[in-house]
Amino acid sequence: MSDGIDAILDVVADTAPDVRGGLAGRRVYETAENPSGEQQLAADVYADELLEERLLALDAVGSYASEERDAAVPGTDGEYHVAADPLDGSSNLKSNNTMGTIFGVYDAPLPASGRNLVAAGFVLYGPITTMVVARDGTVTESVIDDGDREIVTENLVVPTDPTVYGFGGRVPQWTDAFAEYVDGVEQELKLRYGGAMIGDVNQVLTYGGIFGYPGLRDRPEGKLRLLFEGHPIAYIVESAGGASSNGERSLLDCEPDRLHERTPLFVGNEPYIDRLEAALGE
Ligand code: AHG
Ligand code: MN
Ligand code: MN
C-alpha cells in the first residue's frame, strides 16, 4: 500500500470538516468565473484553496489541478497528481441540499487517461459527512466525524437489484435516442435527482440504478468534466462492480485533450449502461 496515497486520503478526510464548516458564510457568488465559464461561489474558492495548500504540502503530490483553476499547480516532484472538484453541486448550497468533494489520484501529469488513476474518492456533505474511497479494486465507505474517519462499509458494491435513476439536462434538450432510452428506464426504476452528482451517485451506490448527464442537442459534450468528475466517479463505480460510459465506452478509456474538457457521463449497473450504449449507438 502506498503511504503517499494514504497521506493524500488523510488530507482530504481532515479537510472535509473544514470545508463543511466553511459553507454557512460562503453562499455568495464571487465576481470571477471558473475555467468552465460558471460563476464561482465563495465556498468553491474556499474549498479549492484549502485542498491546494494542504495537498501540495505533501511530498507525494507532484501537482494539483481543480475545476476552479485554469492550469495545474506544480508541487514537489511527487509521483502523484491530484485532480479535484472541490465542491460538487455548489448550486445546492442556496437550497441547502447535498454537496460533495471529488478527487482523483493519477500517476501521470494532468490531463491524463482514466487508466492512470491509482485511487479516487468523494466526500458527501449530507446529514452526516461520509467519504467513499476506491483503490486496488475495493471501495470503502467511512463516516467522518470531527476529523476521525471510521470505516462503516468495508467492501461497497453496487446492489444487483437496481432501484433509482437520475438524468440531468432539460428534457427538451435530450436527443430522441436518449429520450427513448429513458422512456424504458422510467418504467423500471424510480426518479432520484438532486442536482449534485455526488448525492445522486451515492444513491446509485446505495440502491443500484443509473445516474447520467447526457450530451444535449445544444451541448453534445454535456456538462460534467471528464477529469474532475467523470474519471473519479467512473473509477469508484467500476471498482464497486458497476459500469461507466460516455455513451460509447468506459469513461476510464477516455483521455481529455484539455484539463476542463466536458463529457457525457453515465454510471450505474452494467445492464443499464449496456442498454444505453446500444440505444445511443443505433
Ligand atoms: P459543480 O457544482 O461542481 O459545477 O457540479 C454541478 C454539476 C453536478 O454536480 C450535477 O450533477 C450537475 O451539475 C447538475 O446540473 P443541473 O443544475 O443542470 O441539473
Ligand atoms: Mn464544483
Ligand atoms: Mn461538480
Coordinates of C-alpha atoms and ligand atoms in Angstrom, one line a residue:
M1 CA 0.0 0.0 0.0
S2 CA 1.5 3.4 -0.9
D3 CA 1.9 5.7 2.0
G4 CA 1.8 8.6 -0.5
I5 CA -1.8 7.7 -1.3
D6 CA -2.6 7.3 2.4
A7 CA -1.3 10.8 3.0
I8 CA -3.5 12.2 0.3
L9 CA -6.6 10.4 1.6
D10 CA -5.8 11.7 5.1
V11 CA -5.6 15.3 3.9
V12 CA -9.0 15.0 2.1
A13 CA -10.6 13.4 5.2
D14 CA -9.0 16.0 7.5
T15 CA -10.1 18.9 5.2
A16 CA -13.7 17.7 4.9
P17 CA -14.9 19.2 8.3
D18 CA -13.2 22.5 7.4
V19 CA -15.0 22.6 4.0
R20 CA -18.3 21.7 5.7
G21 CA -17.7 24.3 8.4
G22 CA -16.9 27.0 5.9
L23 CA -20.1 26.6 3.9
A24 CA -22.5 28.7 6.0
G25 CA -20.8 32.0 5.5
R26 CA -19.9 31.4 1.9
R27 CA -23.2 31.2 0.0
V28 CA -22.3 34.3 -2.0
Y29 CA -21.2 34.4 -5.6
E30 CA -17.7 35.7 -6.5
T31 CA -17.3 38.0 -9.4
A32 CA -14.9 35.5 -11.1
E33 CA -16.0 32.6 -13.2
N34 CA -14.3 29.2 -13.2
P35 CA -12.5 27.9 -16.3
S36 CA -15.7 26.2 -17.4
G37 CA -17.4 29.7 -17.5
E38 CA -19.5 29.0 -14.4
Q39 CA -20.0 31.6 -11.6
Q40 CA -17.9 30.7 -8.6
L41 CA -19.3 30.6 -5.1
A42 CA -17.1 31.8 -2.3
A43 CA -17.4 28.2 -1.0
D44 CA -15.9 26.8 -4.2
V45 CA -12.9 29.0 -3.9
Y46 CA -12.5 28.3 -0.2
A47 CA -12.6 24.6 -0.6
D48 CA -10.2 24.8 -3.5
E49 CA -7.7 26.9 -1.6
L50 CA -7.7 24.5 1.4
L51 CA -7.2 21.5 -0.8
E52 CA -4.4 23.1 -2.9
E53 CA -2.4 24.3 0.1
R54 CA -2.7 21.0 2.1
L55 CA -2.2 18.6 -0.8
L56 CA 0.8 20.5 -2.3
A57 CA 2.4 20.4 1.1
L58 CA 2.7 16.6 0.7
D59 CA 6.0 15.2 -0.7
A60 CA 3.9 12.6 -2.7
V61 CA 2.0 15.3 -4.7
G62 CA 3.6 16.5 -7.9
S63 CA 0.8 18.8 -8.9
Y64 CA -2.8 19.8 -8.1
A65 CA -5.5 20.6 -10.6
S66 CA -9.1 21.6 -10.0
E67 CA -12.2 22.6 -11.9
E68 CA -11.7 26.1 -10.3
R69 CA -8.3 26.7 -11.8
D70 CA -7.1 27.3 -15.4
A71 CA -3.9 25.2 -15.0
A72 CA -2.4 22.6 -12.7
V73 CA -0.3 23.9 -9.9
P74 CA 3.1 22.3 -9.6
G75 CA 4.1 20.9 -6.2
T76 CA 7.2 18.9 -5.3
D77 CA 8.5 16.2 -7.7
G78 CA 6.0 13.8 -6.1
E79 CA 4.8 10.9 -8.1
Y80 CA 1.0 11.6 -7.8
H81 CA -1.1 14.2 -9.5
V82 CA -4.4 15.1 -7.9
A83 CA -7.5 16.4 -9.8
A84 CA -10.3 17.8 -7.6
D85 CA -13.8 19.1 -7.9
P86 CA -13.5 20.9 -4.5
L87 CA -17.2 21.5 -4.2
D88 CA -19.5 19.5 -6.4
G89 CA -23.1 20.6 -6.6
S90 CA -22.3 24.0 -5.2
S91 CA -25.6 25.4 -6.6
N92 CA -27.2 23.3 -4.0
L93 CA -25.8 25.5 -1.2
K94 CA -28.5 28.1 -1.8
S95 CA -31.2 25.4 -1.3
N96 CA -29.4 23.7 1.5
N97 CA -29.1 20.3 -0.3
T98 CA -26.3 17.8 -0.5
M99 CA -22.9 18.6 -2.0
G100 CA -19.6 16.9 -2.2
T101 CA -15.8 17.0 -2.8
I102 CA -14.5 14.7 -5.6
F103 CA -10.8 13.8 -6.1
G104 CA -8.8 11.5 -8.4
V105 CA -5.2 10.5 -7.8
Y106 CA -3.2 9.9 -11.0
D107 CA 0.3 8.5 -11.5
A108 CA 0.8 10.8 -14.6
P109 CA 0.8 14.6 -15.2
L110 CA -2.7 16.0 -16.0
P111 CA -4.7 15.8 -18.1
A112 CA -4.3 12.0 -18.2
S113 CA -6.3 9.0 -19.1
G114 CA -8.6 7.4 -16.5
R115 CA -6.3 4.4 -16.7
N116 CA -3.7 6.5 -14.9
L117 CA -5.9 6.6 -11.8
V118 CA -4.4 4.8 -8.8
A119 CA -7.2 5.9 -6.3
A120 CA -10.3 8.1 -6.3
G121 CA -12.9 9.2 -3.9
F122 CA -15.5 11.6 -2.8
V123 CA -16.8 13.3 0.4
L124 CA -20.5 13.6 0.7
Y125 CA -21.8 16.5 2.8
G126 CA -25.2 15.0 3.7
P127 CA -27.0 14.7 7.0
I128 CA -23.7 13.1 8.0
T129 CA -20.3 13.5 6.3
T130 CA -19.2 10.3 4.6
M131 CA -16.1 9.5 2.5
V132 CA -16.1 6.9 -0.2
V133 CA -12.6 5.7 -1.5
A134 CA -11.7 3.3 -4.3
R135 CA -8.2 1.8 -4.5
D136 CA -6.8 -1.5 -5.5
G137 CA -10.2 -2.6 -6.8
T138 CA -12.0 -2.1 -3.5
V139 CA -14.4 0.6 -2.4
T140 CA -14.8 1.6 1.3
E141 CA -17.2 4.0 2.9
S142 CA -16.3 5.9 6.1
V143 CA -18.1 8.3 8.4
I144 CA -16.1 11.5 9.1
D145 CA -16.9 12.8 12.5
D146 CA -14.8 15.7 13.9
G147 CA -11.8 14.7 11.8
D148 CA -12.0 11.0 12.8
R149 CA -12.5 8.6 9.9
E150 CA -14.4 5.3 10.8
I151 CA -14.9 2.7 8.1
V152 CA -18.6 1.7 8.0
T153 CA -18.6 -0.3 4.8
E154 CA -15.5 -2.5 4.1
N155 CA -16.4 -3.6 0.6
L156 CA -19.0 -1.4 -1.1
V157 CA -20.7 -3.0 -4.1
V158 CA -23.5 -1.7 -6.4
P159 CA -26.6 -3.7 -5.5
T160 CA -27.7 -6.1 -8.3
D161 CA -31.4 -5.2 -7.9
P162 CA -31.4 -1.6 -9.1
T163 CA -33.9 0.9 -7.8
V164 CA -33.2 4.5 -8.8
Y165 CA -32.3 6.6 -11.8
G166 CA -31.5 10.3 -12.3
F167 CA -30.6 12.2 -15.5
G168 CA -29.6 15.8 -15.9
G169 CA -30.3 18.4 -18.5
R170 CA -33.6 19.7 -19.7
V171 CA -35.9 17.1 -21.3
P172 CA -36.5 19.1 -24.5
Q173 CA -32.7 19.2 -24.9
W174 CA -32.4 15.4 -24.7
T175 CA -31.7 13.6 -28.1
D176 CA -34.5 11.4 -29.4
A177 CA -32.4 8.3 -28.8
F178 CA -31.7 9.2 -25.2
A179 CA -35.3 10.2 -24.5
E180 CA -36.5 6.8 -25.9
Y181 CA -34.0 5.0 -23.6
V182 CA -35.3 7.0 -20.6
D183 CA -38.9 6.0 -21.5
G184 CA -37.9 2.4 -20.8
V185 CA -35.9 3.1 -17.7
E186 CA -38.6 5.2 -16.0
Q187 CA -41.0 2.1 -16.3
E188 CA -38.5 0.1 -14.2
L189 CA -36.8 2.5 -11.7
K190 CA -37.8 5.5 -9.6
L191 CA -36.6 9.0 -10.1
R192 CA -33.9 10.4 -7.8
Y193 CA -32.2 13.6 -9.0
G194 CA -30.8 16.0 -6.5
G195 CA -28.7 18.4 -8.6
A196 CA -25.4 17.4 -7.1
M197 CA -23.8 14.5 -8.9
I198 CA -22.2 13.2 -5.7
G199 CA -25.5 12.9 -3.9
D200 CA -27.1 11.2 -7.0
V201 CA -24.2 8.8 -7.5
N202 CA -24.2 7.9 -3.8
Q203 CA -27.9 6.9 -4.3
V204 CA -26.8 4.6 -7.1
L205 CA -24.0 3.1 -5.0
T206 CA -26.6 2.5 -2.2
Y207 CA -29.7 1.4 -4.1
G208 CA -28.4 0.4 -7.6
G209 CA -29.6 2.0 -10.8
I210 CA -28.1 4.6 -13.1
F211 CA -27.1 8.3 -13.0
G212 CA -26.2 10.4 -16.0
Y213 CA -25.8 13.8 -17.5
P214 CA -26.2 13.2 -21.3
G215 CA -24.9 15.1 -24.3
L216 CA -27.7 17.6 -25.2
R217 CA -28.9 18.9 -28.5
D218 CA -27.3 22.3 -27.9
R219 CA -24.4 20.9 -25.9
P220 CA -23.4 17.5 -27.3
E221 CA -20.4 17.4 -24.9
G222 CA -22.7 17.5 -21.9
K223 CA -22.0 19.5 -18.7
L224 CA -19.7 17.4 -16.5
R225 CA -16.0 17.5 -16.6
L226 CA -14.1 14.3 -17.6
L227 CA -11.0 14.8 -15.3
F228 CA -12.7 16.3 -12.2
E229 CA -16.0 14.4 -12.2
G230 CA -16.1 11.6 -14.9
H231 CA -12.9 9.8 -14.2
P232 CA -13.1 9.6 -10.4
I233 CA -16.7 8.6 -10.3
A234 CA -16.2 6.0 -13.1
Y235 CA -13.2 4.6 -11.1
I236 CA -15.3 4.3 -8.0
V237 CA -18.4 2.8 -9.6
E238 CA -16.4 0.3 -11.7
S239 CA -14.4 -0.7 -8.6
A240 CA -17.8 -1.3 -6.9
G241 CA -18.8 -3.7 -9.7
G242 CA -20.8 -1.2 -11.8
A243 CA -20.0 0.3 -15.2
S244 CA -19.5 3.8 -16.7
S245 CA -19.8 5.3 -20.1
N246 CA -19.5 8.4 -22.1
G247 CA -22.2 6.9 -24.3
E248 CA -19.8 4.8 -26.3
R249 CA -17.2 3.3 -23.9
S250 CA -15.9 3.4 -20.3
L251 CA -15.0 6.9 -19.1
L252 CA -11.7 5.4 -17.9
D253 CA -10.7 4.8 -21.5
C254 CA -11.3 8.5 -22.3
E255 CA -8.3 10.8 -22.3
P256 CA -9.1 14.6 -22.3
D257 CA -7.1 16.8 -24.6
R258 CA -7.8 19.8 -22.3
L259 CA -7.9 20.0 -18.5
H260 CA -11.5 21.2 -18.4
E261 CA -12.9 19.0 -21.2
R262 CA -16.6 18.1 -20.7
T263 CA -18.1 14.7 -21.4
P264 CA -21.5 13.0 -21.4
L265 CA -21.4 10.9 -18.2
F266 CA -23.3 7.7 -17.1
V267 CA -22.6 5.4 -14.2
G268 CA -24.5 2.5 -12.7
N269 CA -25.5 -1.1 -13.1
E270 CA -23.9 -2.7 -16.2
P271 CA -27.1 -3.8 -17.8
Y272 CA -28.4 -0.2 -17.9
I273 CA -25.1 1.0 -19.2
D274 CA -25.1 -1.7 -21.9
R275 CA -28.6 -0.7 -22.9
L276 CA -27.7 2.9 -23.0
E277 CA -24.7 2.4 -25.3
A278 CA -26.9 0.2 -27.6
A279 CA -29.6 2.9 -27.7
L280 CA -27.2 5.8 -28.4
G281 CA -25.2 3.7 -30.9
E282 CA -28.2 2.9 -33.2
Ligands
AHG1 P1 -20.4 21.7 -9.8 O1 -21.2 22.4 -8.7 O2 -19.1 21.1 -9.3 O3 -20.3 22.6 -11.0 O4 -21.2 20.4 -10.3 C1 -22.6 20.6 -10.6 C2 -22.9 19.5 -11.6 C3 -23.2 18.2 -10.9 O5 -22.9 18.1 -9.5 C4 -24.7 18.0 -11.1 O6 -24.9 16.6 -11.5 C5 -25.0 18.9 -12.2 O7 -24.1 19.9 -12.2 C6 -26.4 19.5 -12.1 O8 -26.6 20.2 -13.3 P2 -28.0 20.9 -13.4 O9 -28.1 22.0 -12.4 O10 -28.0 21.4 -14.9 O11 -29.1 19.8 -13.2
MN2 MN -17.6 22.1 -8.3
MN3 MN -19.1 19.1 -10.0

